[in-house]
Amino acid sequence: MPALSPRLRRKHPSHTPGPVAGPQRRSAPARTAGAAVEAGAAGTVGTAAETGTPGVVGTATEPGTVGRSSPLRPRQAVRRRRRWVPGPADREVLWLYLLTRAGIWTTAYCTRWLFPADPKTPHVAGFFAPWQQWDWGHFLHIARDGYFPGLAGPWTNGWDNREAFFPGFPLLLRAVHTVVPHWATAGLLISFVSGAVAVLALARVARLYLPDGNAGRRAVLFLLLSPCAIFLAAGYTEALFLALALPAWLAAHRQNWPAAAVLACLACTVRVSGLFLVAALAVHFALTARTRRQWRALPWLALPALAPVVYSWYLHLHTGDWMAWKHAQERGWYRDFHTPWEAWQNTWHAAFEESLPTGYALMSQAELLAMVVGILLAGVLARQRRWPEAVYVGLSLWALGTSYWYTSVPRATLLWWPLWVLLAGWSLRTPRFTTLYLCVTAPLMTIFAVTFLSGRWAG
């Protein structure tokens, strides 16, 4: 949003920018439908041009209010209502989202015909068969049977280590299943709706940092056409996590810490990455809280810890192990601790020294490349002094980079929203960057999608 000119400030004293954000301000920042414009783009949280000023892009001007004051509460109520009403920018983002969903579903349809389990069979697999792969089976078993059905558990031979997965997605799947009887349809519906919320929130996050009106759409485009975008459409946790984490980040930038804490707590029920989000929110709070009244919101940051504590307590009741989820990851996915250089060496060996089948070797190469991208991203964020985002990405890299070998690092890039905002900024400065990105990532996205939908390992 362009700033008010000095001439307009002299002409309308009521529009003089206020001090740095804080509860002491009497008027709320103006936000239009589909554009939650924050002063975070300029490094100052919570200062924005007030409504009713002619010539300010994206403000909701009320008839007859220019040059004179109007009652505060009605205007605040209007802004709160309009904040959640999709505007033109939001509709454009949703249209882009729907187009990419159509492309992915077309890919899924062709994959089940071209790559059946038996190449000689004349029968095609079921319509939803391509989506019922890998981790989906764990989520389905948890939602349908619970974590420990029939007193089975880690002490049972052939145990599937399902307690490694946090309960948020399976619980929601169970709830949606009461309305949508088909399990796979329920899971895909969750990811579809969550993905729509996530892209809307990502577009608004991008507008926090980039003043260009195309920033939000560009960031969403880069996310939806990223190599591992197939996992945003599948019955996996990435879309649901982003649908909670990104609004939590927006709420934190608005200094709405109760909302940020509740959303972060819900995100912690979905993935362990929620703990990294909480750490980033804590850093953001420490850097932005200025007044005593702002510091009173500090206890809210303890709320997200409730989710992992309750889950650990539940696992302890059934297994006697407070860290059963972590130990399940170690048993099933080799996530026992190794130094970063050992993890790199083991992944390199799997990628290039012909120790694994070629499909797994190729995905190990993708793991190495994604780790390099993550390290560069963390370095750029630190150089720009965006410490909260740097902490979020850094903790994710540490968790992923200290296992026996790298697992699911390419998928984790979907959750690094600062990456998509940075790429959007670069594309706005260098128009050819968008063409370069799409020419490289669109084929990779198709390869990852076909790999996953045909039942092969895709990270």
Coordinates of C-alpha atoms in Angstrom, one line a residue:
M1 CA 0.0 0.0 0.0
P2 CA 1.5 3.4 -0.9
A3 CA 2.1 5.8 1.9
L4 CA 0.2 9.0 2.3
S5 CA 1.9 12.0 0.6
P6 CA 3.0 14.9 2.8
R7 CA 0.3 17.0 1.1
L8 CA -2.4 14.7 2.1
R9 CA -1.1 14.5 5.6
R10 CA -1.3 18.3 5.9
K11 CA -4.7 18.3 4.4
H12 CA -6.1 15.6 6.6
P13 CA -4.5 15.7 10.0
S14 CA -6.6 12.7 11.1
H15 CA -4.6 10.5 8.7
T16 CA -1.2 11.2 10.3
P17 CA 0.5 7.8 10.8
G18 CA 0.6 6.7 14.4
P19 CA 3.5 5.3 16.4
V20 CA 4.6 1.7 16.3
A21 CA 1.9 -0.9 16.8
G22 CA 0.5 -1.4 20.2
P23 CA -2.7 -1.7 22.0
Q24 CA -2.5 2.0 22.9
R25 CA -3.7 2.9 19.4
R26 CA -7.4 3.7 19.2
S27 CA -8.1 2.9 15.6
A28 CA -7.5 -0.4 13.8
P29 CA -5.5 -0.7 10.6
A30 CA -7.5 -0.6 7.4
R31 CA -7.8 -3.9 5.7
T32 CA -9.6 -4.5 2.4
A33 CA -11.4 -7.6 1.3
G34 CA -8.8 -9.9 0.0
A35 CA -5.8 -7.8 1.1
A36 CA -4.7 -7.9 4.7
V37 CA -2.1 -5.2 4.2
E38 CA 0.1 -4.9 7.2
A39 CA 2.9 -2.5 8.0
G40 CA 5.1 -5.6 8.5
A41 CA 6.3 -5.1 4.9
A42 CA 8.2 -2.0 6.0
G43 CA 9.4 -3.7 9.2
T44 CA 6.8 -1.8 11.4
V45 CA 4.0 -4.0 12.6
G46 CA 0.5 -2.5 12.9
T47 CA 0.8 0.9 11.3
A48 CA -1.3 1.4 8.2
A49 CA -3.2 4.2 6.4
E50 CA -6.7 4.8 7.8
T51 CA -9.8 4.5 5.7
G52 CA -11.5 7.3 3.9
T53 CA -8.5 8.8 2.2
P54 CA -8.9 9.4 -1.5
G55 CA -6.1 7.9 -3.7
V56 CA -5.0 5.2 -1.2
V57 CA -5.1 1.9 -3.0
G58 CA -7.0 -0.9 -1.2
T59 CA -8.9 1.2 1.4
A60 CA -12.6 1.0 1.9
T61 CA -13.8 4.6 1.6
E62 CA -17.1 5.3 3.2
P63 CA -19.3 8.0 1.6
G64 CA -19.2 11.3 3.4
T65 CA -16.3 10.4 5.7
V66 CA -13.5 12.2 3.9
G67 CA -12.2 15.1 5.9
R68 CA -14.2 14.4 9.0
S69 CA -14.3 11.8 11.6
S70 CA -16.9 9.1 12.0
P71 CA -17.8 6.9 14.9
L72 CA -15.0 4.5 15.7
R73 CA -16.9 1.3 16.6
P74 CA -19.0 1.0 13.4
R75 CA -16.0 1.5 11.2
Q76 CA -14.1 -1.1 13.1
A77 CA -17.0 -3.6 12.8
V78 CA -17.1 -3.0 9.0
R79 CA -13.3 -3.6 8.7
R80 CA -13.6 -6.8 10.7
R81 CA -16.4 -8.1 8.5
R82 CA -14.6 -7.1 5.3
R83 CA -11.3 -8.6 6.4
W84 CA -12.8 -12.1 5.8
V85 CA -14.8 -11.4 2.7
P86 CA -12.9 -12.6 -0.5
G87 CA -12.0 -9.6 -2.7
P88 CA -10.7 -9.5 -6.2
A89 CA -7.2 -10.5 -5.2
D90 CA -8.5 -13.4 -3.2
R91 CA -10.7 -14.6 -6.0
E92 CA -7.7 -14.5 -8.4
V93 CA -5.7 -16.7 -6.0
L94 CA -8.6 -19.1 -5.6
W95 CA -9.0 -19.4 -9.4
L96 CA -5.3 -20.2 -9.7
Y97 CA -5.8 -22.8 -6.9
L98 CA -8.7 -24.4 -8.7
L99 CA -6.8 -24.6 -12.0
T100 CA -3.9 -26.3 -10.5
R101 CA -6.2 -28.8 -8.7
A102 CA -7.7 -29.6 -12.0
G103 CA -4.3 -30.3 -13.5
I104 CA -3.3 -32.5 -10.6
W105 CA -6.5 -34.5 -10.8
T106 CA -6.0 -34.9 -14.6
T107 CA -2.5 -36.3 -13.8
A108 CA -4.0 -38.7 -11.3
Y109 CA -6.6 -39.9 -13.8
C110 CA -3.9 -40.6 -16.4
T111 CA -1.5 -42.2 -14.0
R112 CA -3.9 -44.9 -12.9
W113 CA -4.4 -45.9 -16.6
L114 CA -0.7 -45.7 -17.6
F115 CA 0.9 -47.2 -14.5
P116 CA -1.2 -50.0 -13.1
A117 CA 0.3 -52.3 -10.5
D118 CA 0.3 -55.1 -13.1
P119 CA 1.4 -53.7 -16.5
K120 CA -0.4 -56.5 -18.4
T121 CA -3.8 -56.1 -16.7
P122 CA -6.7 -54.8 -18.8
H123 CA -8.5 -53.5 -15.7
V124 CA -7.9 -50.0 -14.3
A125 CA -7.6 -49.3 -10.6
G126 CA -10.3 -47.6 -8.6
F127 CA -10.8 -43.8 -9.0
F128 CA -9.3 -43.0 -5.7
A129 CA -6.6 -45.7 -5.8
P130 CA -3.8 -43.2 -6.8
W131 CA -4.4 -41.2 -3.6
Q132 CA -4.3 -44.1 -1.2
Q133 CA -0.5 -44.3 -0.9
W134 CA 2.1 -44.4 1.8
D135 CA 1.3 -42.3 4.9
W136 CA -2.4 -42.2 4.0
G137 CA -2.6 -45.7 5.3
H138 CA -1.4 -44.6 8.7
F139 CA -3.8 -41.8 8.9
L140 CA -6.7 -44.1 7.8
H141 CA -5.8 -46.7 10.4
I142 CA -5.6 -44.2 13.2
A143 CA -8.9 -42.5 12.3
R144 CA -10.7 -45.8 11.8
D145 CA -9.2 -48.0 14.5
G146 CA -7.4 -45.7 16.9
Y147 CA -3.7 -45.7 17.9
F148 CA -3.7 -49.0 19.8
P149 CA -6.5 -51.3 18.6
G150 CA -7.1 -54.5 20.4
L151 CA -4.2 -53.8 22.8
A152 CA -1.7 -53.9 20.0
G153 CA 1.3 -51.6 20.1
P154 CA 5.0 -51.3 19.8
W155 CA 5.3 -54.6 21.6
T156 CA 3.4 -56.4 18.8
N157 CA 5.3 -58.0 15.9
G158 CA 4.8 -56.2 12.6
W159 CA 3.7 -53.0 14.4
D160 CA 3.3 -50.1 11.9
N161 CA 4.6 -47.4 14.3
R162 CA 1.5 -45.3 13.8
E163 CA 2.0 -43.3 17.0
A164 CA 4.7 -41.4 15.1
F165 CA 1.9 -39.4 13.5
F166 CA 0.3 -36.6 15.5
P167 CA -3.5 -36.9 16.1
G168 CA -4.8 -33.7 14.5
F169 CA -5.3 -34.9 10.9
P170 CA -6.7 -38.3 11.9
L171 CA -9.2 -36.7 14.4
L172 CA -10.4 -34.3 11.7
L173 CA -10.6 -37.2 9.2
R174 CA -12.8 -39.1 11.7
A175 CA -15.1 -36.1 12.1
V176 CA -15.4 -35.5 8.4
H177 CA -16.1 -39.2 7.9
T178 CA -19.3 -38.9 9.8
V179 CA -20.6 -36.7 7.0
V180 CA -18.6 -38.1 4.1
P181 CA -18.7 -41.9 4.4
H182 CA -15.9 -42.6 1.9
W183 CA -12.6 -42.4 3.8
A184 CA -10.4 -41.3 0.8
T185 CA -13.0 -38.7 -0.2
A186 CA -13.0 -37.3 3.3
G187 CA -9.2 -37.0 3.4
L188 CA -9.1 -35.3 0.0
L189 CA -11.8 -32.9 1.0
I190 CA -9.9 -31.9 4.1
S191 CA -6.8 -31.2 2.0
F192 CA -8.8 -29.4 -0.7
V193 CA -10.5 -27.0 1.8
S194 CA -7.3 -26.6 3.8
G195 CA -5.3 -25.8 0.7
A196 CA -7.7 -23.0 -0.2
V197 CA -7.3 -21.5 3.2
A198 CA -3.6 -21.9 3.0
V199 CA -3.1 -20.1 -0.3
L200 CA -5.3 -17.2 0.7
A201 CA -3.3 -16.8 3.9
L202 CA 0.0 -17.1 2.0
A203 CA -1.1 -14.4 -0.4
R204 CA -1.7 -12.1 2.6
V205 CA 1.5 -13.0 4.2
A206 CA 3.3 -12.1 1.0
R207 CA 1.6 -8.7 1.1
L208 CA 3.1 -8.1 4.5
Y209 CA 6.5 -8.0 3.1
L210 CA 6.1 -6.9 -0.6
P211 CA 4.3 -3.8 -1.6
D212 CA 3.5 -5.0 -5.2
G213 CA -0.1 -5.9 -5.7
N214 CA 1.0 -9.1 -7.6
A215 CA 3.1 -10.4 -4.7
G216 CA 0.4 -12.6 -3.2
R217 CA -0.6 -14.2 -6.4
R218 CA 3.1 -14.8 -7.4
A219 CA 3.9 -16.4 -4.0
V220 CA 0.9 -18.7 -4.4
L221 CA 1.9 -19.6 -7.9
F222 CA 5.4 -20.7 -6.8
L223 CA 4.0 -22.8 -4.0
L224 CA 1.3 -24.5 -6.2
L225 CA 3.8 -25.3 -8.9
S226 CA 6.6 -26.4 -6.7
P227 CA 8.1 -29.9 -7.1
C228 CA 6.2 -31.5 -4.2
A229 CA 2.9 -29.7 -4.6
I230 CA 1.2 -33.1 -5.1
F231 CA 1.2 -33.4 -1.3
L232 CA -1.0 -30.4 -0.9
A233 CA -3.7 -32.2 -2.8
A234 CA -3.3 -35.7 -1.2
G235 CA -4.7 -36.8 2.1
Y236 CA -1.6 -35.7 3.9
T237 CA -0.9 -33.1 6.7
E238 CA 0.8 -30.4 4.7
A239 CA -2.2 -28.5 3.6
L240 CA -3.9 -28.6 7.0
F241 CA -0.8 -27.5 8.7
L242 CA -0.4 -24.5 6.4
A243 CA -4.1 -23.6 6.9
L244 CA -3.4 -23.2 10.6
A245 CA 0.2 -21.9 10.6
L246 CA -0.2 -19.1 8.1
P247 CA -3.2 -17.5 9.8
A248 CA -1.4 -17.8 13.1
W249 CA 1.5 -15.9 11.6
L250 CA -0.9 -13.2 10.3
A251 CA -2.6 -13.0 13.7
A252 CA 0.9 -12.5 15.3
H253 CA 1.6 -9.6 12.9
R254 CA -1.7 -8.0 14.0
Q255 CA -0.7 -8.4 17.6
N256 CA -3.7 -10.7 18.1
W257 CA -1.8 -13.2 20.3
P258 CA -4.8 -15.1 21.6
A259 CA -5.7 -16.1 18.0
A260 CA -2.1 -16.8 17.1
A261 CA -1.7 -19.0 20.2
V262 CA -4.9 -21.0 19.5
L263 CA -4.0 -21.5 15.8
A264 CA -0.5 -22.5 16.7
C265 CA -1.8 -25.0 19.3
L266 CA -4.0 -26.6 16.6
A267 CA -1.0 -26.7 14.3
C268 CA 0.9 -28.6 16.9
T269 CA -1.7 -31.3 16.9
V270 CA -1.0 -31.8 13.1
R271 CA 2.8 -31.9 12.8
V272 CA 5.8 -31.6 15.1
S273 CA 6.6 -28.6 12.9
G274 CA 4.1 -26.7 15.0
L275 CA 6.7 -26.5 17.7
F276 CA 9.0 -24.7 15.3
L277 CA 6.2 -22.3 14.5
V278 CA 5.8 -21.6 18.3
A279 CA 9.5 -20.8 18.6
A280 CA 9.2 -18.4 15.7
L281 CA 6.1 -16.7 17.3
A282 CA 8.0 -16.4 20.5
V283 CA 10.9 -14.6 18.8
H284 CA 8.5 -12.4 16.9
F285 CA 6.8 -11.5 20.2
A286 CA 10.1 -10.7 21.9
L287 CA 11.1 -8.4 19.0
T288 CA 7.8 -6.6 18.7
A289 CA 6.4 -6.2 22.2
R290 CA 7.1 -2.7 23.5
T291 CA 4.6 -1.7 26.1
R292 CA 3.6 -3.3 29.4
R293 CA 0.2 -4.0 28.0
Q294 CA 1.7 -5.9 25.0
W295 CA 3.8 -8.0 27.3
R296 CA 0.7 -9.1 29.2
A297 CA -0.1 -11.3 26.2
L298 CA 3.1 -13.4 26.9
P299 CA 1.2 -16.2 28.8
W300 CA -0.7 -17.0 25.6
L301 CA 2.5 -18.3 24.1
A302 CA 2.4 -21.2 26.6
L303 CA -0.9 -22.5 25.1
P304 CA 0.5 -24.3 22.1
A305 CA 2.6 -26.5 24.4
L306 CA -0.6 -28.0 25.6
A307 CA -1.1 -30.1 22.4
P308 CA 2.2 -32.1 22.5
V309 CA 2.0 -32.4 26.2
V310 CA -1.5 -34.0 26.1
Y311 CA -0.5 -36.3 23.2
S312 CA 2.6 -37.4 25.1
W313 CA 0.5 -38.0 28.2
Y314 CA -1.9 -40.1 26.1
L315 CA 1.0 -42.2 24.7
H316 CA 2.5 -42.6 28.2
L317 CA -0.8 -44.0 29.5
H318 CA -0.8 -46.7 26.8
T319 CA 3.0 -47.4 26.4
G320 CA 4.7 -46.1 29.5
D321 CA 6.8 -43.9 27.2
W322 CA 6.5 -40.1 27.2
M323 CA 8.4 -39.9 23.9
A324 CA 6.7 -42.8 22.2
W325 CA 6.0 -40.8 19.1
K326 CA 9.8 -39.9 18.7
H327 CA 10.8 -43.5 19.3
A328 CA 8.3 -44.7 16.7
Q329 CA 9.9 -42.4 14.2
E330 CA 13.3 -43.8 15.0
R331 CA 12.1 -47.4 14.5
G332 CA 10.1 -46.8 11.4
W333 CA 12.0 -44.0 9.6
Y334 CA 15.6 -44.1 10.9
R335 CA 15.1 -40.8 12.7
D336 CA 17.5 -41.6 15.5
F337 CA 20.1 -38.8 16.1
H338 CA 23.1 -38.5 13.9
T339 CA 25.4 -35.5 13.4
P340 CA 24.6 -33.3 10.4
W341 CA 27.7 -34.5 8.5
E342 CA 26.8 -38.1 9.1
A343 CA 23.3 -37.6 7.8
W344 CA 24.7 -35.8 4.7
Q345 CA 27.2 -38.6 4.1
N346 CA 24.6 -41.4 4.4
T347 CA 22.2 -39.6 2.1
W348 CA 24.9 -39.0 -0.4
H349 CA 25.8 -42.7 -0.3
A350 CA 22.2 -43.6 -0.9
A351 CA 22.0 -41.1 -3.8
F352 CA 25.1 -41.8 -5.8
E353 CA 26.8 -45.0 -4.8
E354 CA 24.3 -47.5 -6.1
S355 CA 23.3 -48.9 -2.7
L356 CA 19.6 -48.5 -3.3
P357 CA 17.2 -49.0 -6.3
T358 CA 17.3 -46.2 -8.8
G359 CA 14.0 -44.7 -7.7
Y360 CA 15.1 -44.3 -4.1
A361 CA 18.4 -43.0 -5.3
L362 CA 16.8 -40.3 -7.3
M363 CA 14.7 -39.2 -4.3
S364 CA 17.8 -39.2 -2.2
Q365 CA 19.3 -36.7 -4.7
A366 CA 16.2 -34.6 -4.3
E367 CA 16.7 -34.8 -0.5
L368 CA 20.2 -33.4 -0.8
L369 CA 19.1 -30.6 -3.1
A370 CA 16.2 -29.6 -0.8
M371 CA 18.6 -29.5 2.2
V372 CA 20.9 -27.1 0.2
V373 CA 17.9 -24.9 -0.6
G374 CA 16.9 -24.9 3.1
I375 CA 20.4 -23.9 4.2
L376 CA 20.5 -21.1 1.7
L377 CA 17.1 -19.9 2.7
A378 CA 18.0 -19.8 6.4
G379 CA 21.1 -17.8 5.5
V380 CA 19.2 -15.3 3.5
L381 CA 16.7 -14.8 6.2
A382 CA 19.4 -14.3 8.8
R383 CA 21.2 -11.8 6.6
Q384 CA 17.9 -9.9 6.2
R385 CA 17.5 -10.0 10.0
R386 CA 14.2 -11.8 9.7
W387 CA 14.9 -13.7 12.9
P388 CA 11.5 -15.4 13.5
E389 CA 11.4 -16.9 10.0
A390 CA 15.1 -17.9 10.3
V391 CA 14.4 -19.7 13.6
Y392 CA 11.4 -21.5 12.0
V393 CA 13.4 -22.7 9.0
G394 CA 16.5 -23.4 11.0
L395 CA 14.8 -25.7 13.5
S396 CA 13.1 -27.5 10.7
L397 CA 16.5 -28.1 9.0
W398 CA 18.0 -29.3 12.3
A399 CA 15.2 -31.8 12.9
L400 CA 15.4 -33.1 9.3
G401 CA 19.2 -33.0 9.0
T402 CA 20.1 -35.0 12.2
S403 CA 18.6 -38.3 11.3
Y404 CA 20.4 -41.3 9.8
W405 CA 19.7 -39.9 6.4
Y406 CA 17.4 -37.2 5.0
T407 CA 13.7 -38.1 4.8
S408 CA 10.9 -35.9 3.4
V409 CA 13.0 -32.7 3.1
P410 CA 11.5 -31.9 -0.3
R411 CA 8.0 -32.2 1.2
A412 CA 9.1 -29.9 4.1
T413 CA 9.8 -27.1 1.6
L414 CA 6.0 -26.7 1.2
L415 CA 6.0 -25.5 4.8
W416 CA 8.7 -22.9 4.4
W417 CA 6.5 -20.0 3.5
P418 CA 9.4 -17.5 3.7
L419 CA 10.8 -19.3 0.6
W420 CA 7.7 -18.6 -1.5
V421 CA 7.7 -14.9 -0.3
L422 CA 11.4 -14.5 -1.2
L423 CA 10.9 -16.1 -4.6
A424 CA 7.9 -13.8 -5.3
G425 CA 10.1 -10.8 -4.4
W426 CA 12.9 -11.9 -6.7
S427 CA 10.4 -12.5 -9.6
L428 CA 9.0 -9.0 -9.2
R429 CA 12.5 -7.5 -9.5
T430 CA 13.5 -9.8 -12.3
P431 CA 10.6 -10.6 -14.6
R432 CA 12.5 -13.5 -16.3
F433 CA 12.8 -15.3 -13.0
T434 CA 9.2 -16.5 -13.2
T435 CA 9.7 -18.1 -16.6
L436 CA 12.9 -19.7 -15.4
Y437 CA 11.2 -21.1 -12.3
L438 CA 8.2 -22.5 -14.1
C439 CA 10.3 -24.1 -16.8
V440 CA 12.3 -25.9 -14.2
T441 CA 9.7 -26.8 -11.5
A442 CA 6.7 -27.7 -13.7
P443 CA 8.4 -30.9 -15.1
L444 CA 9.7 -31.7 -11.6
M445 CA 6.2 -31.3 -10.2
T446 CA 4.8 -33.7 -12.8
I447 CA 7.5 -36.3 -12.1
F448 CA 6.9 -36.1 -8.3
A449 CA 3.1 -36.3 -8.9
V450 CA 3.3 -39.4 -11.2
T451 CA 5.8 -41.0 -8.8
F452 CA 3.6 -40.6 -5.8
L453 CA 0.3 -41.5 -7.6
S454 CA 1.8 -44.6 -9.1
G455 CA 2.8 -45.9 -5.6
R456 CA 6.5 -45.3 -5.9
W457 CA 8.4 -43.5 -3.1
A458 CA 8.3 -39.7 -3.5
G459 CA 9.8 -38.5 -0.3

